[in-house]
Amino acid sequence: MYGMYLLHKEEIRLANGGNDVKEKVLYHVTSESNAVESLISGLDWRRTQRSRFGSGVSFSNDADYCNYYANNSTDKVGARVIIINTVLMNDTYLTKRLNKENTLCIPPGTADTTVSPNGHVFVKYYDFESYPLFFVYYRWTPELLNESKFFIIKTEQMLCEQVADLHIAESSTLQRRSRSASKQRRRRQRRAAAKADAEAAARADAESEARADAEAEANAELEDEAAEAKAEADAEAKEQTEAEAAALLQCHRQYDIKQRRQRLRRAASKAEADAEAKEQTEAEAAALLQCHRQYDIKQRRQRLRRAAFKAEAESEAAEAADLLRRQRRYDSKQRRQRLSRAAAKAEVTM
């Protein structure tokens, strides 16, 4: 644990640019069992139950202050331990005067230590920032609280608070009486003002009713005049509409006649065009038929010529074949004669 303490001290020194680290000898009161456990890994800030000046391990520069404000878990007759520690401090934050309900979790900014307004409490928030130098064992009893200087100060504060409460109670009684009188006065004033307002409202209602009647009569006259004007305008509009409808009907009739004439002209021109097209088609068909007939005659003549040529070729081929057969028979006859002469000659020579 001491090695971790020295390592943390060196880290703070390096963070400060090599400057020396402030160390302060402070006291911490706890039970005997907690003191023995702290020898293993130091005081554990996670086990904090009261955090009036910060959620960390609290130390004090006054042993009497430590003993008086020690945790309730140690408020039992038995052995207590005052741990005399050396504590590392780099940047401190002085807390404001807080009520019991207000607590501070961690110091703001770069501060690593919280200091109470009276300067007696120092709160640390990290592990291995303190190292126990000595353990002082003593027997604690509740009677020891009466002998503490902080008990006397606290008693005086309580008496002052009680006296202040009495003065506040008396002043509050006088204030209640004055408030009651002023409340009654204001109530009477409100009643008078309400009565005056009611009378003024009644007069205003009567005047408004008279004005409303006059306005209603004027509105009725205006409505009658508007109705007459509307009837005249409707009659004029009806006459104008009928005239426009008659003119529109005449225009439609003229348009229909014009369209009918145009359709008749288009039908006549189409019939003429169809007749001309039919005549032209018939002439083209006759010309095409004549061409086909001439082409058929020409093709027939060509087929006849080819047939004649083919017949002539076939007759010539037959004659050539007959001549070839005769030549072959002649050749075979000559060959037999030569063979017979050769055989006869051979017999003679033998």
JSON list of C-alpha atoms in Angstrom, two decimals, residues 69-231:
[
{"chain": "A", "resi": 69, "resn": "TYR", "atom": "CA", "xyz": [-18.56, 14.04, 14.27]},
{"chain": "A", "resi": 70, "resn": "ALA", "atom": "CA", "xyz": [-17.56, 10.40, 13.76]},
{"chain": "A", "resi": 71, "resn": "ASN", "atom": "CA", "xyz": [-19.96, 8.13, 11.90]},
{"chain": "A", "resi": 72, "resn": "ASN", "atom": "CA", "xyz": [-22.98, 6.78, 13.78]},
{"chain": "A", "resi": 73, "resn": "SER", "atom": "CA", "xyz": [-21.74, 3.25, 13.19]},
{"chain": "A", "resi": 74, "resn": "THR", "atom": "CA", "xyz": [-18.98, 3.97, 15.71]},
{"chain": "A", "resi": 75, "resn": "ASP", "atom": "CA", "xyz": [-21.37, 5.53, 18.27]},
{"chain": "A", "resi": 76, "resn": "LYS", "atom": "CA", "xyz": [-21.31, 2.59, 20.61]},
{"chain": "A", "resi": 77, "resn": "VAL", "atom": "CA", "xyz": [-19.39, 1.95, 23.75]},
{"chain": "A", "resi": 78, "resn": "GLY", "atom": "CA", "xyz": [-16.12, 0.29, 22.90]},
{"chain": "A", "resi": 79, "resn": "ALA", "atom": "CA", "xyz": [-12.78, 0.82, 21.27]},
{"chain": "A", "resi": 80, "resn": "ARG", "atom": "CA", "xyz": [-12.28, 3.52, 18.69]},
{"chain": "A", "resi": 81, "resn": "VAL", "atom": "CA", "xyz": [-9.26, 4.25, 16.59]},
{"chain": "A", "resi": 82, "resn": "ILE", "atom": "CA", "xyz": [-7.85, 7.61, 15.57]},
{"chain": "A", "resi": 83, "resn": "ILE", "atom": "CA", "xyz": [-5.80, 7.02, 12.43]},
{"chain": "A", "resi": 84, "resn": "ILE", "atom": "CA", "xyz": [-3.05, 9.59, 11.99]},
{"chain": "A", "resi": 85, "resn": "ASN", "atom": "CA", "xyz": [-2.55, 9.85, 8.21]},
{"chain": "A", "resi": 86, "resn": "THR", "atom": "CA", "xyz": [-0.34, 11.66, 5.81]},
{"chain": "A", "resi": 87, "resn": "VAL", "atom": "CA", "xyz": [-2.58, 12.91, 2.99]},
{"chain": "A", "resi": 88, "resn": "LEU", "atom": "CA", "xyz": [-1.62, 14.10, -0.52]},
{"chain": "A", "resi": 89, "resn": "MET", "atom": "CA", "xyz": [-3.13, 17.39, -1.65]},
{"chain": "A", "resi": 90, "resn": "ASN", "atom": "CA", "xyz": [-2.76, 19.04, -5.02]},
{"chain": "A", "resi": 91, "resn": "ASP", "atom": "CA", "xyz": [-5.71, 21.34, -5.71]},
{"chain": "A", "resi": 92, "resn": "THR", "atom": "CA", "xyz": [-8.35, 22.12, -3.07]},
{"chain": "A", "resi": 93, "resn": "TYR", "atom": "CA", "xyz": [-11.91, 23.39, -3.41]},
{"chain": "A", "resi": 94, "resn": "LEU", "atom": "CA", "xyz": [-13.53, 25.35, -0.57]},
{"chain": "A", "resi": 95, "resn": "THR", "atom": "CA", "xyz": [-17.19, 24.36, -0.33]},
{"chain": "A", "resi": 96, "resn": "LYS", "atom": "CA", "xyz": [-19.97, 26.80, 0.41]},
{"chain": "A", "resi": 97, "resn": "ARG", "atom": "CA", "xyz": [-22.00, 26.61, 3.59]},
{"chain": "A", "resi": 98, "resn": "LEU", "atom": "CA", "xyz": [-24.45, 23.79, 2.92]},
{"chain": "A", "resi": 99, "resn": "ASN", "atom": "CA", "xyz": [-27.59, 22.60, 4.67]},
{"chain": "A", "resi": 100, "resn": "LYS", "atom": "CA", "xyz": [-27.92, 19.04, 5.82]},
{"chain": "A", "resi": 101, "resn": "GLU", "atom": "CA", "xyz": [-30.08, 18.22, 2.80]},
{"chain": "A", "resi": 102, "resn": "ASN", "atom": "CA", "xyz": [-27.54, 19.52, 0.30]},
{"chain": "A", "resi": 103, "resn": "THR", "atom": "CA", "xyz": [-24.59, 17.34, -0.58]},
{"chain": "A", "resi": 104, "resn": "LEU", "atom": "CA", "xyz": [-21.63, 17.58, -2.90]},
{"chain": "A", "resi": 105, "resn": "CYS", "atom": "CA", "xyz": [-20.64, 14.52, -4.94]},
{"chain": "A", "resi": 106, "resn": "ILE", "atom": "CA", "xyz": [-17.28, 15.46, -6.41]},
{"chain": "A", "resi": 107, "resn": "PRO", "atom": "CA", "xyz": [-15.33, 18.73, -6.53]},
{"chain": "A", "resi": 108, "resn": "PRO", "atom": "CA", "xyz": [-15.56, 20.81, -9.69]},
{"chain": "A", "resi": 109, "resn": "GLY", "atom": "CA", "xyz": [-12.72, 21.47, -12.09]},
{"chain": "A", "resi": 110, "resn": "THR", "atom": "CA", "xyz": [-9.30, 19.95, -11.41]},
{"chain": "A", "resi": 111, "resn": "ALA", "atom": "CA", "xyz": [-9.64, 19.95, -7.62]},
{"chain": "A", "resi": 112, "resn": "ASP", "atom": "CA", "xyz": [-8.88, 16.66, -5.87]},
{"chain": "A", "resi": 113, "resn": "THR", "atom": "CA", "xyz": [-9.69, 17.77, -2.32]},
{"chain": "A", "resi": 114, "resn": "THR", "atom": "CA", "xyz": [-12.78, 19.39, -0.79]},
{"chain": "A", "resi": 115, "resn": "VAL", "atom": "CA", "xyz": [-12.43, 21.64, 2.27]},
{"chain": "A", "resi": 116, "resn": "SER", "atom": "CA", "xyz": [-15.34, 22.55, 4.56]},
{"chain": "A", "resi": 117, "resn": "PRO", "atom": "CA", "xyz": [-16.18, 26.23, 5.18]},
{"chain": "A", "resi": 118, "resn": "ASN", "atom": "CA", "xyz": [-14.84, 26.05, 8.75]},
{"chain": "A", "resi": 119, "resn": "GLY", "atom": "CA", "xyz": [-11.57, 24.53, 7.52]},
{"chain": "A", "resi": 120, "resn": "HIS", "atom": "CA", "xyz": [-11.80, 21.42, 9.73]},
{"chain": "A", "resi": 121, "resn": "VAL", "atom": "CA", "xyz": [-12.88, 18.82, 7.13]},
{"chain": "A", "resi": 122, "resn": "PHE", "atom": "CA", "xyz": [-10.81, 17.57, 4.18]},
{"chain": "A", "resi": 123, "resn": "VAL", "atom": "CA", "xyz": [-12.42, 15.09, 1.75]},
{"chain": "A", "resi": 124, "resn": "LYS", "atom": "CA", "xyz": [-10.40, 12.84, -0.60]},
{"chain": "A", "resi": 125, "resn": "TYR", "atom": "CA", "xyz": [-11.90, 11.04, -3.60]},
{"chain": "A", "resi": 126, "resn": "TYR", "atom": "CA", "xyz": [-9.29, 8.59, -4.90]},
{"chain": "A", "resi": 127, "resn": "ASP", "atom": "CA", "xyz": [-7.52, 5.48, -3.66]},
{"chain": "A", "resi": 128, "resn": "PHE", "atom": "CA", "xyz": [-4.02, 5.54, -2.17]},
{"chain": "A", "resi": 129, "resn": "GLU", "atom": "CA", "xyz": [-4.06, 9.30, -1.52]},
{"chain": "A", "resi": 130, "resn": "SER", "atom": "CA", "xyz": [-3.48, 8.74, 2.20]},
{"chain": "A", "resi": 131, "resn": "TYR", "atom": "CA", "xyz": [-1.20, 6.51, 4.23]},
{"chain": "A", "resi": 132, "resn": "PRO", "atom": "CA", "xyz": [-1.73, 5.61, 7.91]},
{"chain": "A", "resi": 133, "resn": "LEU", "atom": "CA", "xyz": [1.19, 6.52, 10.13]},
{"chain": "A", "resi": 134, "resn": "PHE", "atom": "CA", "xyz": [-0.18, 5.64, 13.58]},
{"chain": "A", "resi": 135, "resn": "PHE", "atom": "CA", "xyz": [-3.22, 4.01, 15.16]},
{"chain": "A", "resi": 136, "resn": "VAL", "atom": "CA", "xyz": [-4.38, 5.50, 18.47]},
{"chain": "A", "resi": 137, "resn": "TYR", "atom": "CA", "xyz": [-6.83, 3.26, 20.34]},
{"chain": "A", "resi": 138, "resn": "TYR", "atom": "CA", "xyz": [-9.13, 4.70, 23.02]},
{"chain": "A", "resi": 139, "resn": "ARG", "atom": "CA", "xyz": [-12.34, 3.78, 24.76]},
{"chain": "A", "resi": 140, "resn": "TRP", "atom": "CA", "xyz": [-15.35, 5.85, 23.73]},
{"chain": "A", "resi": 141, "resn": "THR", "atom": "CA", "xyz": [-18.50, 6.54, 25.75]},
{"chain": "A", "resi": 142, "resn": "PRO", "atom": "CA", "xyz": [-21.39, 8.94, 25.01]},
{"chain": "A", "resi": 143, "resn": "GLU", "atom": "CA", "xyz": [-20.40, 11.07, 28.03]},
{"chain": "A", "resi": 144, "resn": "LEU", "atom": "CA", "xyz": [-17.29, 12.15, 26.15]},
{"chain": "A", "resi": 145, "resn": "LEU", "atom": "CA", "xyz": [-19.45, 14.22, 23.80]},
{"chain": "A", "resi": 146, "resn": "ASN", "atom": "CA", "xyz": [-20.33, 16.64, 26.61]},
{"chain": "A", "resi": 147, "resn": "GLU", "atom": "CA", "xyz": [-16.65, 17.36, 27.17]},
{"chain": "A", "resi": 148, "resn": "SER", "atom": "CA", "xyz": [-16.01, 18.31, 23.54]},
{"chain": "A", "resi": 149, "resn": "LYS", "atom": "CA", "xyz": [-15.57, 21.96, 22.68]},
{"chain": "A", "resi": 150, "resn": "PHE", "atom": "CA", "xyz": [-17.70, 21.39, 19.60]},
{"chain": "A", "resi": 151, "resn": "PHE", "atom": "CA", "xyz": [-20.57, 20.18, 21.83]},
{"chain": "A", "resi": 152, "resn": "ILE", "atom": "CA", "xyz": [-20.54, 23.56, 23.64]},
{"chain": "A", "resi": 153, "resn": "ILE", "atom": "CA", "xyz": [-20.50, 25.44, 20.34]},
{"chain": "A", "resi": 154, "resn": "LYS", "atom": "CA", "xyz": [-23.34, 23.35, 18.99]},
{"chain": "A", "resi": 155, "resn": "THR", "atom": "CA", "xyz": [-25.38, 23.89, 22.20]},
{"chain": "A", "resi": 156, "resn": "GLU", "atom": "CA", "xyz": [-24.92, 27.64, 21.94]},
{"chain": "A", "resi": 157, "resn": "GLN", "atom": "CA", "xyz": [-26.03, 27.52, 18.34]},
{"chain": "A", "resi": 158, "resn": "MET", "atom": "CA", "xyz": [-29.14, 25.56, 19.30]},
{"chain": "A", "resi": 159, "resn": "LEU", "atom": "CA", "xyz": [-30.03, 28.09, 22.03]},
{"chain": "A", "resi": 160, "resn": "CYS", "atom": "CA", "xyz": [-29.58, 30.95, 19.61]},
{"chain": "A", "resi": 161, "resn": "GLU", "atom": "CA", "xyz": [-31.81, 29.21, 17.13]},
{"chain": "A", "resi": 162, "resn": "GLN", "atom": "CA", "xyz": [-34.53, 28.69, 19.79]},
{"chain": "A", "resi": 163, "resn": "VAL", "atom": "CA", "xyz": [-34.44, 32.38, 20.81]},
{"chain": "A", "resi": 164, "resn": "ALA", "atom": "CA", "xyz": [-34.62, 33.37, 17.18]},
{"chain": "A", "resi": 165, "resn": "ASP", "atom": "CA", "xyz": [-37.62, 31.09, 16.73]},
{"chain": "A", "resi": 166, "resn": "LEU", "atom": "CA", "xyz": [-39.41, 32.82, 19.67]},
{"chain": "A", "resi": 167, "resn": "HIS", "atom": "CA", "xyz": [-38.79, 36.27, 18.20]},
{"chain": "A", "resi": 168, "resn": "ILE", "atom": "CA", "xyz": [-39.98, 35.06, 14.85]},
{"chain": "A", "resi": 169, "resn": "ALA", "atom": "CA", "xyz": [-43.16, 33.65, 16.45]},
{"chain": "A", "resi": 170, "resn": "GLU", "atom": "CA", "xyz": [-43.99, 36.99, 18.19]},
{"chain": "A", "resi": 171, "resn": "SER", "atom": "CA", "xyz": [-43.33, 38.98, 15.05]},
{"chain": "A", "resi": 172, "resn": "SER", "atom": "CA", "xyz": [-45.40, 36.54, 13.04]},
{"chain": "A", "resi": 173, "resn": "THR", "atom": "CA", "xyz": [-48.39, 37.08, 15.44]},
{"chain": "A", "resi": 174, "resn": "LEU", "atom": "CA", "xyz": [-48.25, 40.84, 14.95]},
{"chain": "A", "resi": 175, "resn": "GLN", "atom": "CA", "xyz": [-47.91, 40.35, 11.25]},
{"chain": "A", "resi": 176, "resn": "ARG", "atom": "CA", "xyz": [-50.95, 38.07, 11.20]},
{"chain": "A", "resi": 177, "resn": "ARG", "atom": "CA", "xyz": [-53.04, 40.68, 13.03]},
{"chain": "A", "resi": 178, "resn": "SER", "atom": "CA", "xyz": [-51.97, 43.46, 10.68]},
{"chain": "A", "resi": 179, "resn": "ARG", "atom": "CA", "xyz": [-52.60, 41.21, 7.71]},
{"chain": "A", "resi": 180, "resn": "SER", "atom": "CA", "xyz": [-56.10, 40.42, 9.04]},
{"chain": "A", "resi": 181, "resn": "ALA", "atom": "CA", "xyz": [-56.96, 44.12, 9.41]},
{"chain": "A", "resi": 182, "resn": "SER", "atom": "CA", "xyz": [-55.63, 44.96, 5.98]},
{"chain": "A", "resi": 183, "resn": "LYS", "atom": "CA", "xyz": [-57.51, 41.98, 4.57]},
{"chain": "A", "resi": 184, "resn": "GLN", "atom": "CA", "xyz": [-60.82, 43.26, 6.03]},
{"chain": "A", "resi": 185, "resn": "ARG", "atom": "CA", "xyz": [-60.10, 46.74, 4.68]},
{"chain": "A", "resi": 186, "resn": "ARG", "atom": "CA", "xyz": [-59.41, 45.35, 1.25]},
{"chain": "A", "resi": 187, "resn": "ARG", "atom": "CA", "xyz": [-62.59, 43.25, 1.46]},
{"chain": "A", "resi": 188, "resn": "ARG", "atom": "CA", "xyz": [-64.71, 46.35, 2.17]},
{"chain": "A", "resi": 189, "resn": "GLN", "atom": "CA", "xyz": [-63.02, 48.20, -0.65]},
{"chain": "A", "resi": 190, "resn": "ARG", "atom": "CA", "xyz": [-63.69, 45.31, -3.01]},
{"chain": "A", "resi": 191, "resn": "ARG", "atom": "CA", "xyz": [-67.37, 45.25, -2.02]},
{"chain": "A", "resi": 192, "resn": "ALA", "atom": "CA", "xyz": [-67.77, 48.99, -2.68]},
{"chain": "A", "resi": 193, "resn": "ALA", "atom": "CA", "xyz": [-65.96, 48.67, -5.98]},
{"chain": "A", "resi": 194, "resn": "ALA", "atom": "CA", "xyz": [-68.13, 45.69, -6.94]},
{"chain": "A", "resi": 195, "resn": "LYS", "atom": "CA", "xyz": [-71.31, 47.66, -6.16]},
{"chain": "A", "resi": 196, "resn": "ALA", "atom": "CA", "xyz": [-70.14, 50.61, -8.25]},
{"chain": "A", "resi": 197, "resn": "ASP", "atom": "CA", "xyz": [-69.20, 48.26, -11.05]},
{"chain": "A", "resi": 198, "resn": "ALA", "atom": "CA", "xyz": [-72.65, 46.64, -10.93]},
{"chain": "A", "resi": 199, "resn": "GLU", "atom": "CA", "xyz": [-74.42, 50.02, -11.19]},
{"chain": "A", "resi": 200, "resn": "ALA", "atom": "CA", "xyz": [-72.18, 51.08, -14.06]},
{"chain": "A", "resi": 201, "resn": "ALA", "atom": "CA", "xyz": [-72.79, 47.76, -15.75]},
{"chain": "A", "resi": 202, "resn": "ALA", "atom": "CA", "xyz": [-76.58, 48.19, -15.41]},
{"chain": "A", "resi": 203, "resn": "ARG", "atom": "CA", "xyz": [-76.41, 51.65, -16.98]},
{"chain": "A", "resi": 204, "resn": "ALA", "atom": "CA", "xyz": [-74.19, 50.34, -19.73]},
{"chain": "A", "resi": 205, "resn": "ASP", "atom": "CA", "xyz": [-76.62, 47.47, -20.38]},
{"chain": "A", "resi": 206, "resn": "ALA", "atom": "CA", "xyz": [-79.56, 49.88, -20.72]},
{"chain": "A", "resi": 207, "resn": "GLU", "atom": "CA", "xyz": [-77.63, 52.08, -23.11]},
{"chain": "A", "resi": 208, "resn": "SER", "atom": "CA", "xyz": [-76.49, 49.09, -25.11]},
{"chain": "A", "resi": 209, "resn": "GLU", "atom": "CA", "xyz": [-80.07, 47.79, -25.36]},
{"chain": "A", "resi": 210, "resn": "ALA", "atom": "CA", "xyz": [-81.26, 51.15, -26.70]},
{"chain": "A", "resi": 211, "resn": "ARG", "atom": "CA", "xyz": [-78.45, 51.25, -29.22]},
{"chain": "A", "resi": 212, "resn": "ALA", "atom": "CA", "xyz": [-79.23, 47.67, -30.21]},
{"chain": "A", "resi": 213, "resn": "ASP", "atom": "CA", "xyz": [-82.91, 48.52, -30.85]},
{"chain": "A", "resi": 214, "resn": "ALA", "atom": "CA", "xyz": [-81.97, 51.50, -33.02]},
{"chain": "A", "resi": 215, "resn": "GLU", "atom": "CA", "xyz": [-79.46, 49.43, -34.92]},
{"chain": "A", "resi": 216, "resn": "ALA", "atom": "CA", "xyz": [-82.06, 46.69, -35.43]},
{"chain": "A", "resi": 217, "resn": "GLU", "atom": "CA", "xyz": [-84.55, 49.15, -36.96]},
{"chain": "A", "resi": 218, "resn": "ALA", "atom": "CA", "xyz": [-81.89, 50.59, -39.22]},
{"chain": "A", "resi": 219, "resn": "ASN", "atom": "CA", "xyz": [-80.80, 47.12, -40.24]},
{"chain": "A", "resi": 220, "resn": "ALA", "atom": "CA", "xyz": [-84.41, 46.15, -41.06]},
{"chain": "A", "resi": 221, "resn": "GLU", "atom": "CA", "xyz": [-84.81, 49.17, -43.35]},
{"chain": "A", "resi": 222, "resn": "LEU", "atom": "CA", "xyz": [-81.53, 48.39, -45.03]},
{"chain": "A", "resi": 223, "resn": "GLU", "atom": "CA", "xyz": [-82.59, 44.77, -45.51]},
{"chain": "A", "resi": 224, "resn": "ASP", "atom": "CA", "xyz": [-85.87, 45.86, -47.17]},
{"chain": "A", "resi": 225, "resn": "GLU", "atom": "CA", "xyz": [-84.05, 48.18, -49.54]},
{"chain": "A", "resi": 226, "resn": "ALA", "atom": "CA", "xyz": [-81.53, 45.46, -50.31]},
{"chain": "A", "resi": 227, "resn": "ALA", "atom": "CA", "xyz": [-84.33, 42.97, -51.02]},
{"chain": "A", "resi": 228, "resn": "GLU", "atom": "CA", "xyz": [-86.02, 45.37, -53.49]},
{"chain": "A", "resi": 229, "resn": "ALA", "atom": "CA", "xyz": [-82.73, 46.08, -55.22]},
{"chain": "A", "resi": 230, "resn": "LYS", "atom": "CA", "xyz": [-82.03, 42.39, -55.41]},
{"chain": "A", "resi": 231, "resn": "ALA", "atom": "CA", "xyz": [-85.45, 41.67, -56.98]}
]
